[in-house]
Amino acid sequence: MGVRKWMKRMVILDLLLAGLLFFVHVRETAAVYTAAAGRIQENTAYCTDGNAAATDRAEMRPDAPQEAETGKKIALTFDDGPHPRYTVKLLDGLKERGVSVTFFVTGANVEKYPEIVKRMQDEGHLIGNHTYHHIQLTAANGEQFRDEIVSTNEAIREVTGEDTAYIRPPYGSWNKKYEEELNMFPVLWSVDPRDWCSDDKACIVKNTVGRIKEGDIILMHDQYPSSVAAALEIIDRLQQEGYVFVTVEELLLD
Ligand code: NI
């Protein structure tokens, strides 16, 4: 066989082989496209069916309910109490909802309403110091500063049998100089709904709910019926959004 004839055969064989490979490739590609189209169709059918899509989401998040329980923590705090009527009403509402909060009480009110302070403790709330006479601590001299805090701590201990380490200084005015000596931890706030200047429950709720984020400490006062009603509605609304109410201690230790 001459070289030219041999080369001609090789070219024909090559062409045949290439044709065969091309045919196989086309068939495989077609199969891939068909499979993909099937999947797309299947997914489309899933997504357009409301129930199927909901089931799909539930299957993807089997831990959804637990997530709410361990979810976004925030703390509600109530200053200036206890109040003989409104604090009791608040405690009833908190108990119904299984929610723990923090009360920053004045020494004078602890001595007037010890049974309410005892109830706070019995129902799992945290009790903190808010000075004895609700004074602005930075305007006081060292001796007054210490007295206001120590006498309130003593009043709380007499009722609860426990020491408190937390203080909410009135007006947020605090002097770090005494922090170590008195072994007190100041707790300020990140959200102030200004509940003391409005008796409009809806307005207080609106001012609060839209601004909340995880880790917030909300400042309220259990001195007004509108504050108590607003606080309970805030709890109901935020629980639906997956927030969990804890004491400031739990929030700060986290
Ligand atoms: Ni206050």
XYZ file of C-alpha atoms and ligand atoms in Angstrom:
255
model
C 0.000 0.000 0.000
C 1.316 3.375 -1.022
C 1.781 6.039 1.562
C -0.953 8.239 0.021
C -3.515 5.401 0.076
C -2.629 4.549 3.710
C -3.037 8.173 4.796
C -6.405 8.360 3.008
C -7.664 5.351 5.020
C -6.431 6.830 8.254
C -8.340 10.039 7.527
C -11.530 8.070 6.785
C -11.113 6.055 9.999
C -10.499 9.269 11.940
C -13.627 10.838 10.495
C -15.676 7.762 11.386
C -14.324 7.754 14.936
C -14.932 11.501 15.341
C -18.475 11.056 14.047
C -19.113 8.244 16.504
C -17.726 10.267 19.424
C -19.821 13.270 18.376
C -22.964 11.102 18.253
C -22.248 9.730 21.755
C -21.570 13.233 23.060
C -24.820 14.602 21.633
C -26.791 11.760 23.189
C -25.147 12.299 26.614
C -25.646 16.038 26.494
C -29.253 15.542 25.546
C -29.665 13.193 28.478
C -28.123 15.777 30.848
C -30.419 18.505 29.545
C -33.428 16.252 29.895
C -32.488 15.408 33.483
C -31.929 19.089 34.321
C -35.235 20.072 32.734
C -36.893 17.404 34.837
C -35.374 18.827 38.004
C -36.338 22.385 37.114
C -39.861 21.236 36.383
C -39.955 19.341 39.660
C -38.717 22.409 41.612
C -41.187 24.697 39.900
C -44.008 22.345 40.799
C -42.768 22.388 44.423
C -42.510 26.166 44.688
C -45.841 26.978 43.111
C -47.571 24.641 45.509
C -47.921 26.610 48.730
C -48.239 23.609 51.005
C -45.341 21.786 49.448
C -43.145 24.884 49.779
C -44.112 25.264 53.427
C -43.342 21.613 54.080
C -40.031 22.111 52.317
C -39.123 25.030 54.614
C -40.169 23.101 57.699
C -38.019 20.160 56.609
C -35.054 22.428 56.043
C -35.429 23.915 59.560
C -36.406 21.026 61.810
C -34.948 22.913 64.786
C -37.129 26.026 64.320
C -39.087 25.790 67.605
C -35.960 25.231 69.722
C -34.290 28.137 67.989
C -37.017 30.441 69.352
C -36.425 29.149 72.865
C -32.713 29.817 72.777
C -33.235 32.781 70.464
C -32.582 36.515 70.511
C -32.232 37.584 74.129
C -33.354 40.978 75.413
C -34.010 42.346 78.901
C -36.913 44.403 80.215
C -36.065 46.513 83.273
C -38.404 48.442 85.567
C -37.198 51.307 87.741
C -38.505 53.208 90.780
C -40.812 50.514 92.232
C -42.325 48.651 93.693
C -45.695 50.316 93.242
C -48.529 48.806 95.343
C -50.897 48.523 92.383
C -49.039 48.616 89.102
C -46.135 46.376 90.079
C -48.603 43.736 91.233
C -50.465 44.004 87.938
C -47.183 43.696 86.043
C -46.138 40.642 88.087
C -49.472 38.970 87.238
C -48.926 39.615 83.518
C -45.325 38.397 83.615
C -46.363 35.207 85.402
C -49.026 34.517 82.765
C -46.394 34.849 80.067
C -43.573 33.014 81.870
C -41.259 36.021 81.480
C -38.411 37.105 83.807
C -37.437 40.775 84.099
C -35.242 42.971 86.296
C -36.595 45.412 88.890
C -34.394 48.277 90.076
C -36.076 49.234 93.322
C -35.520 52.166 95.676
C -34.683 51.373 99.295
C -37.605 53.507 100.485
C -40.108 51.489 98.420
C -38.590 48.153 99.484
C -39.294 49.097 103.098
C -42.854 50.156 102.229
C -43.746 47.097 100.121
C -41.514 44.195 101.196
C -44.113 41.568 100.217
C -43.999 42.725 96.591
C -40.201 42.498 96.561
C -40.433 38.992 98.011
C -42.898 38.053 95.280
C -40.475 39.371 92.617
C -37.801 37.056 93.966
C -40.136 34.063 94.349
C -41.254 34.404 90.736
C -37.733 34.415 89.314
C -37.120 38.105 88.668
C -33.823 39.840 89.375
C -33.782 42.646 91.937
C -31.321 45.504 91.650
C -30.528 48.707 93.538
C -31.879 52.124 92.449
C -30.579 54.097 95.503
C -32.591 54.724 98.675
C -34.084 58.146 97.911
C -33.737 58.169 94.121
C -30.963 60.748 94.149
C -28.546 61.826 91.463
C -25.411 60.113 92.729
C -22.888 62.359 90.987
C -24.372 65.341 92.857
C -23.828 63.583 96.215
C -20.684 63.545 98.311
C -18.832 60.261 98.933
C -20.598 59.516 102.184
C -24.080 60.076 100.742
C -23.119 58.068 97.661
C -22.188 55.046 99.799
C -25.171 55.414 102.171
C -27.725 55.517 99.371
C -26.380 52.288 97.929
C -25.502 50.381 101.089
C -28.833 51.119 102.840
C -30.753 49.930 99.766
C -28.654 46.762 99.550
C -29.452 46.110 103.213
C -33.184 46.646 102.676
C -33.150 44.207 99.752
C -31.129 41.615 101.701
C -33.542 41.826 104.627
C -36.428 40.814 102.378
C -34.743 38.377 99.990
C -31.871 37.023 102.095
C -29.592 37.724 99.125
C -27.141 40.423 98.094
C -27.588 42.221 94.811
C -24.601 43.178 92.696
C -26.486 45.361 90.228
C -27.306 49.041 90.391
C -29.186 51.268 88.014
C -28.041 54.748 88.973
C -30.934 57.260 88.706
C -30.562 59.451 85.576
C -27.735 57.133 84.503
C -25.329 59.206 86.562
C -22.599 57.038 88.059
C -19.108 57.458 89.470
C -16.739 54.612 88.621
C -14.580 55.584 91.591
C -16.904 53.707 94.004
C -17.609 50.732 91.781
C -14.961 48.415 93.194
C -15.277 49.578 96.785
C -19.040 48.967 96.808
C -18.758 45.869 94.608
C -21.650 47.050 92.440
C -22.109 46.653 88.735
C -23.907 49.584 87.030
C -26.557 48.596 84.469
C -27.646 51.294 82.048
C -29.975 50.752 79.063
C -29.966 50.775 75.262
C -33.652 51.521 74.545
C -35.644 54.218 76.327
C -39.326 54.229 75.302
C -39.814 57.341 77.523
C -42.796 55.636 79.114
C -42.881 58.203 81.918
C -43.839 61.045 79.584
C -46.726 59.356 77.774
C -49.900 57.724 79.046
C -50.584 56.434 75.542
C -49.941 52.692 75.592
C -49.987 52.362 71.794
C -47.389 55.118 71.455
C -45.035 53.469 73.977
C -45.389 50.115 72.196
C -44.746 51.714 68.797
C -41.683 53.580 70.110
C -40.191 50.324 71.328
C -41.080 47.382 69.108
C -39.621 48.716 65.845
C -36.261 49.628 67.428
C -35.419 46.407 69.228
C -32.430 44.261 68.362
C -30.812 41.314 70.074
C -29.065 42.165 73.363
C -31.085 45.313 74.071
C -31.870 46.475 77.596
C -35.209 48.316 77.707
C -35.820 50.979 80.355
C -39.351 51.207 81.772
C -41.068 52.217 84.996
C -43.644 50.140 86.874
C -45.186 53.358 88.194
C -47.896 53.937 85.601
C -50.798 51.818 84.314
C -49.902 52.725 80.710
C -46.318 51.475 81.215
C -47.489 48.147 82.567
C -50.036 47.667 79.756
C -47.423 48.685 77.167
C -44.779 46.348 78.641
C -47.128 43.356 78.411
C -48.001 44.187 74.815
C -44.311 44.672 73.964
C -43.663 41.181 75.368
C -46.474 39.657 73.302
C -45.328 41.339 70.097
C -41.616 40.619 70.516
C -42.131 37.010 71.583
C -43.874 36.504 68.240
C -40.733 37.841 66.557
C -38.616 35.207 68.329
C -37.274 37.366 71.156
C -36.725 35.832 74.568
C -36.941 37.943 77.727
C -34.229 37.343 80.320
C -32.870 39.169 83.371
C -29.971 41.590 82.845
C -27.727 39.138 84.669
C -28.449 36.432 82.112
C -27.997 38.892 79.284
C -24.682 40.276 80.590
C -23.235 36.873 81.506
C -24.021 35.506 78.052
Ni -35.544 56.166 88.433
